Amino acid sequence: MELKQLRQKSADELKAHLLDLQKERFALRMQKATGQQAKTHEARRVRREIARVNTLLGQQK
């Protein structure tokens, strides 16, 4: 998701999105551990998006 779209969300929406991203990151870690991960770049994308959401949540406080 682009930064412009993330900035338009409220704090509650960002927290819900963060929870979804953390679940996705967990699923990707499990895929990597079992050798089933096809798209290795997805882990990097999710990790960076989690950082973006955390940064926006910090700025909103």
Coordinates of N, CA, C and O in Angstrom, one line a residue:
M1 N 0.8 -1.2 0.0 CA 0.0 0.0 0.0 C 0.9 1.2 0.0 O 1.9 1.3 0.7
E2 N 0.5 2.3 -0.7 CA 1.3 3.5 -0.8 C 1.2 4.3 0.4 O 0.2 4.2 1.2
L3 N 2.2 5.1 0.6 CA 2.2 6.0 1.8 C 1.1 7.0 1.8 O 0.5 7.3 2.9
K4 N 0.7 7.5 0.7 CA -0.5 8.4 0.6 C -1.7 7.7 1.2 O -2.5 8.4 1.9
Q5 N -1.9 6.5 0.8 CA -3.1 5.8 1.3 C -3.0 5.5 2.7 O -4.1 5.6 3.5
L6 N -1.8 5.2 3.2 CA -1.7 4.9 4.7 C -1.9 6.2 5.5 O -2.5 6.1 6.6
R7 N -1.5 7.4 5.0 CA -1.7 8.6 5.7 C -3.1 9.0 5.9 O -3.5 9.7 6.8
Q8 N -4.0 8.6 5.0 CA -5.4 8.9 5.0 C -6.2 8.1 6.0 O -7.3 8.4 6.3
K9 N -5.6 7.0 6.5 CA -6.3 6.1 7.4 C -6.2 6.7 8.9 O -5.2 7.4 9.2
S10 N -7.2 6.3 9.7 CA -7.2 6.7 11.1 C -6.3 5.7 11.9 O -5.8 4.7 11.3
A11 N -6.1 6.1 13.1 CA -5.2 5.2 14.0 C -5.7 3.8 14.1 O -5.0 2.9 14.1
D12 N -7.1 3.7 14.3 CA -7.7 2.4 14.4 C -7.5 1.6 13.1 O -7.2 0.4 13.2
E13 N -7.7 2.2 12.0 CA -7.5 1.5 10.7 C -6.0 1.1 10.5 O -5.8 0.0 10.1
L14 N -5.1 1.9 11.0 CA -3.7 1.6 10.9 C -3.3 0.4 11.8 O -2.6 -0.5 11.4
K15 N -3.9 0.4 13.0 CA -3.7 -0.8 13.9 C -4.2 -2.1 13.3 O -3.6 -3.1 13.4
A16 N -5.4 -2.0 12.7 CA -6.0 -3.2 12.0 C -5.1 -3.7 10.9 O -4.9 -4.9 10.7
H17 N -4.6 -2.7 10.1 CA -3.7 -3.0 9.0 C -2.4 -3.6 9.5 O -1.9 -4.6 8.9
L18 N -1.9 -3.1 10.6 CA -0.7 -3.6 11.2 C -0.9 -5.1 11.6 O 0.0 -5.9 11.4
L19 N -2.0 -5.4 12.2 CA -2.3 -6.7 12.6 C -2.4 -7.7 11.5 O -1.8 -8.8 11.5
D20 N -3.0 -7.2 10.4 CA -3.0 -8.1 9.1 C -1.6 -8.3 8.6 O -1.3 -9.4 8.2
L21 N -0.8 -7.3 8.6 CA 0.6 -7.4 8.1 C 1.4 -8.4 9.0 O 2.2 -9.1 8.5
Q22 N 1.2 -8.3 10.3 CA 1.9 -9.2 11.2 C 1.5 -10.7 11.0 O 2.3 -11.6 11.0
K23 N 0.2 -10.9 10.7 CA -0.2 -12.2 10.4 C 0.4 -12.7 9.0 O 0.8 -13.9 8.9
E24 N 0.4 -11.8 8.1 CA 1.1 -12.1 6.8 C 2.5 -12.4 7.0 O 3.1 -13.4 6.4
R25 N 3.2 -11.7 7.8 CA 4.6 -11.9 8.0 C 4.9 -13.3 8.7 O 5.8 -14.0 8.4
F26 N 4.0 -13.6 9.6 CA 4.1 -14.9 10.3 C 3.9 -16.0 9.3 O 4.7 -17.0 9.3
A27 N 2.9 -15.9 8.4 CA 2.7 -16.9 7.4 C 3.9 -17.1 6.4 O 4.3 -18.2 6.1
L28 N 4.5 -15.9 6.1 CA 5.7 -16.0 5.2 C 6.8 -16.7 5.9 O 7.6 -17.4 5.3
R29 N 7.0 -16.4 7.2 CA 8.1 -17.0 8.0 C 7.9 -18.5 8.0 O 8.8 -19.3 7.9
M30 N 6.6 -19.0 8.2 CA 6.3 -20.4 8.2 C 6.6 -21.1 6.8 O 7.1 -22.2 6.8
Q31 N 6.2 -20.3 5.8 CA 6.5 -20.8 4.4 C 8.0 -21.0 4.2 O 8.5 -22.0 3.6
K32 N 8.8 -20.0 4.7 CA 10.2 -20.1 4.6 C 10.8 -21.3 5.3 O 11.7 -22.0 4.8
A33 N 10.3 -21.5 6.5 CA 10.8 -22.6 7.4 C 10.5 -23.9 6.8 O 11.3 -24.9 7.0
T34 N 9.4 -24.1 6.1 CA 9.0 -25.4 5.5 C 9.5 -25.5 4.1 O 9.3 -26.5 3.4
G35 N 10.2 -24.5 3.5 CA 10.7 -24.5 2.2 C 9.6 -24.3 1.1 O 9.8 -24.8 0.0
Q36 N 8.5 -23.7 1.4 CA 7.4 -23.6 0.4 C 7.3 -22.1 -0.1 O 6.4 -21.8 -0.8
Q37 N 8.2 -21.3 0.3 CA 8.1 -19.8 -0.1 C 8.5 -19.7 -1.5 O 9.6 -19.9 -1.9
A38 N 7.5 -19.2 -2.3 CA 7.8 -19.0 -3.8 C 8.3 -17.6 -4.0 O 9.1 -17.4 -4.9
K39 N 7.7 -16.6 -3.4 CA 8.0 -15.2 -3.6 C 8.8 -14.7 -2.4 O 8.3 -14.2 -1.4
T40 N 10.1 -14.8 -2.6 CA 11.0 -14.4 -1.5 C 11.0 -12.9 -1.2 O 11.3 -12.5 -0.1
H41 N 10.6 -12.1 -2.2 CA 10.6 -10.6 -2.0 C 9.4 -10.2 -1.2 O 9.4 -9.0 -0.7
E42 N 8.5 -11.0 -1.0 CA 7.3 -10.6 -0.2 C 7.6 -10.3 1.3 O 7.1 -9.4 1.9
A43 N 8.6 -11.1 1.8 CA 8.9 -10.9 3.2 C 9.5 -9.5 3.4 O 9.2 -8.8 4.4
R44 N 10.3 -9.0 2.5 CA 10.9 -7.7 2.6 C 9.9 -6.6 2.5 O 9.9 -5.6 3.2
R45 N 8.9 -6.8 1.5 CA 7.8 -5.8 1.4 C 7.0 -5.7 2.6 O 6.7 -4.6 3.1
V46 N 6.6 -6.8 3.2 CA 5.8 -6.8 4.4 C 6.6 -6.2 5.6 O 6.0 -5.4 6.3
R47 N 7.8 -6.5 5.7 CA 8.6 -5.9 6.8 C 8.7 -4.4 6.7 O 8.6 -3.7 7.7
R48 N 8.9 -3.9 5.5 CA 9.0 -2.5 5.3 C 7.6 -1.8 5.5 O 7.6 -0.7 6.0
E49 N 6.6 -2.4 5.1 CA 5.3 -1.8 5.3 C 4.9 -1.8 6.8 O 4.3 -0.8 7.2
I50 N 5.3 -2.8 7.5 CA 5.1 -2.8 9.0 C 5.8 -1.6 9.6 O 5.3 -0.8 10.4
A51 N 7.0 -1.3 9.1 CA 7.8 -0.2 9.6 C 7.1 1.1 9.3 O 7.1 2.1 10.1
R52 N 6.6 1.2 8.1 CA 5.9 2.4 7.6 C 4.7 2.7 8.5 O 4.4 3.8 9.0
V53 N 3.9 1.7 8.8 CA 2.7 1.8 9.6 C 3.1 2.2 11.1 O 2.5 3.1 11.7
N54 N 4.1 1.6 11.6 CA 4.6 1.9 12.9 C 5.0 3.4 13.0 O 4.8 4.1 14.0
T55 N 5.7 3.8 12.0 CA 6.2 5.2 11.9 C 5.0 6.2 11.9 O 5.0 7.2 12.6
L56 N 4.0 5.9 11.1 CA 2.8 6.7 11.0 C 2.0 6.8 12.3 O 1.5 7.8 12.8
L57 N 2.0 5.6 13.0 CA 1.3 5.6 14.3 C 2.0 6.4 15.3 O 1.4 7.1 16.1
G58 N 3.4 6.4 15.3 CA 4.1 7.2 16.2 C 4.0 8.7 15.9 O 4.0 9.5 16.8
Q59 N 3.8 9.1 14.6 CA 3.7 10.5 14.3 C 2.3 11.0 14.7 O 2.1 12.2 15.0
Q60 N 1.3 10.1 14.7 CA -0.1 10.6 15.0 C -0.3 10.8 16.5 O -1.2 11.4 16.9
K61 N 0.6 10.2 17.3 CA 0.4 10.4 18.8 C 0.8 11.8 19.3 O 1.4 12.6 18.8

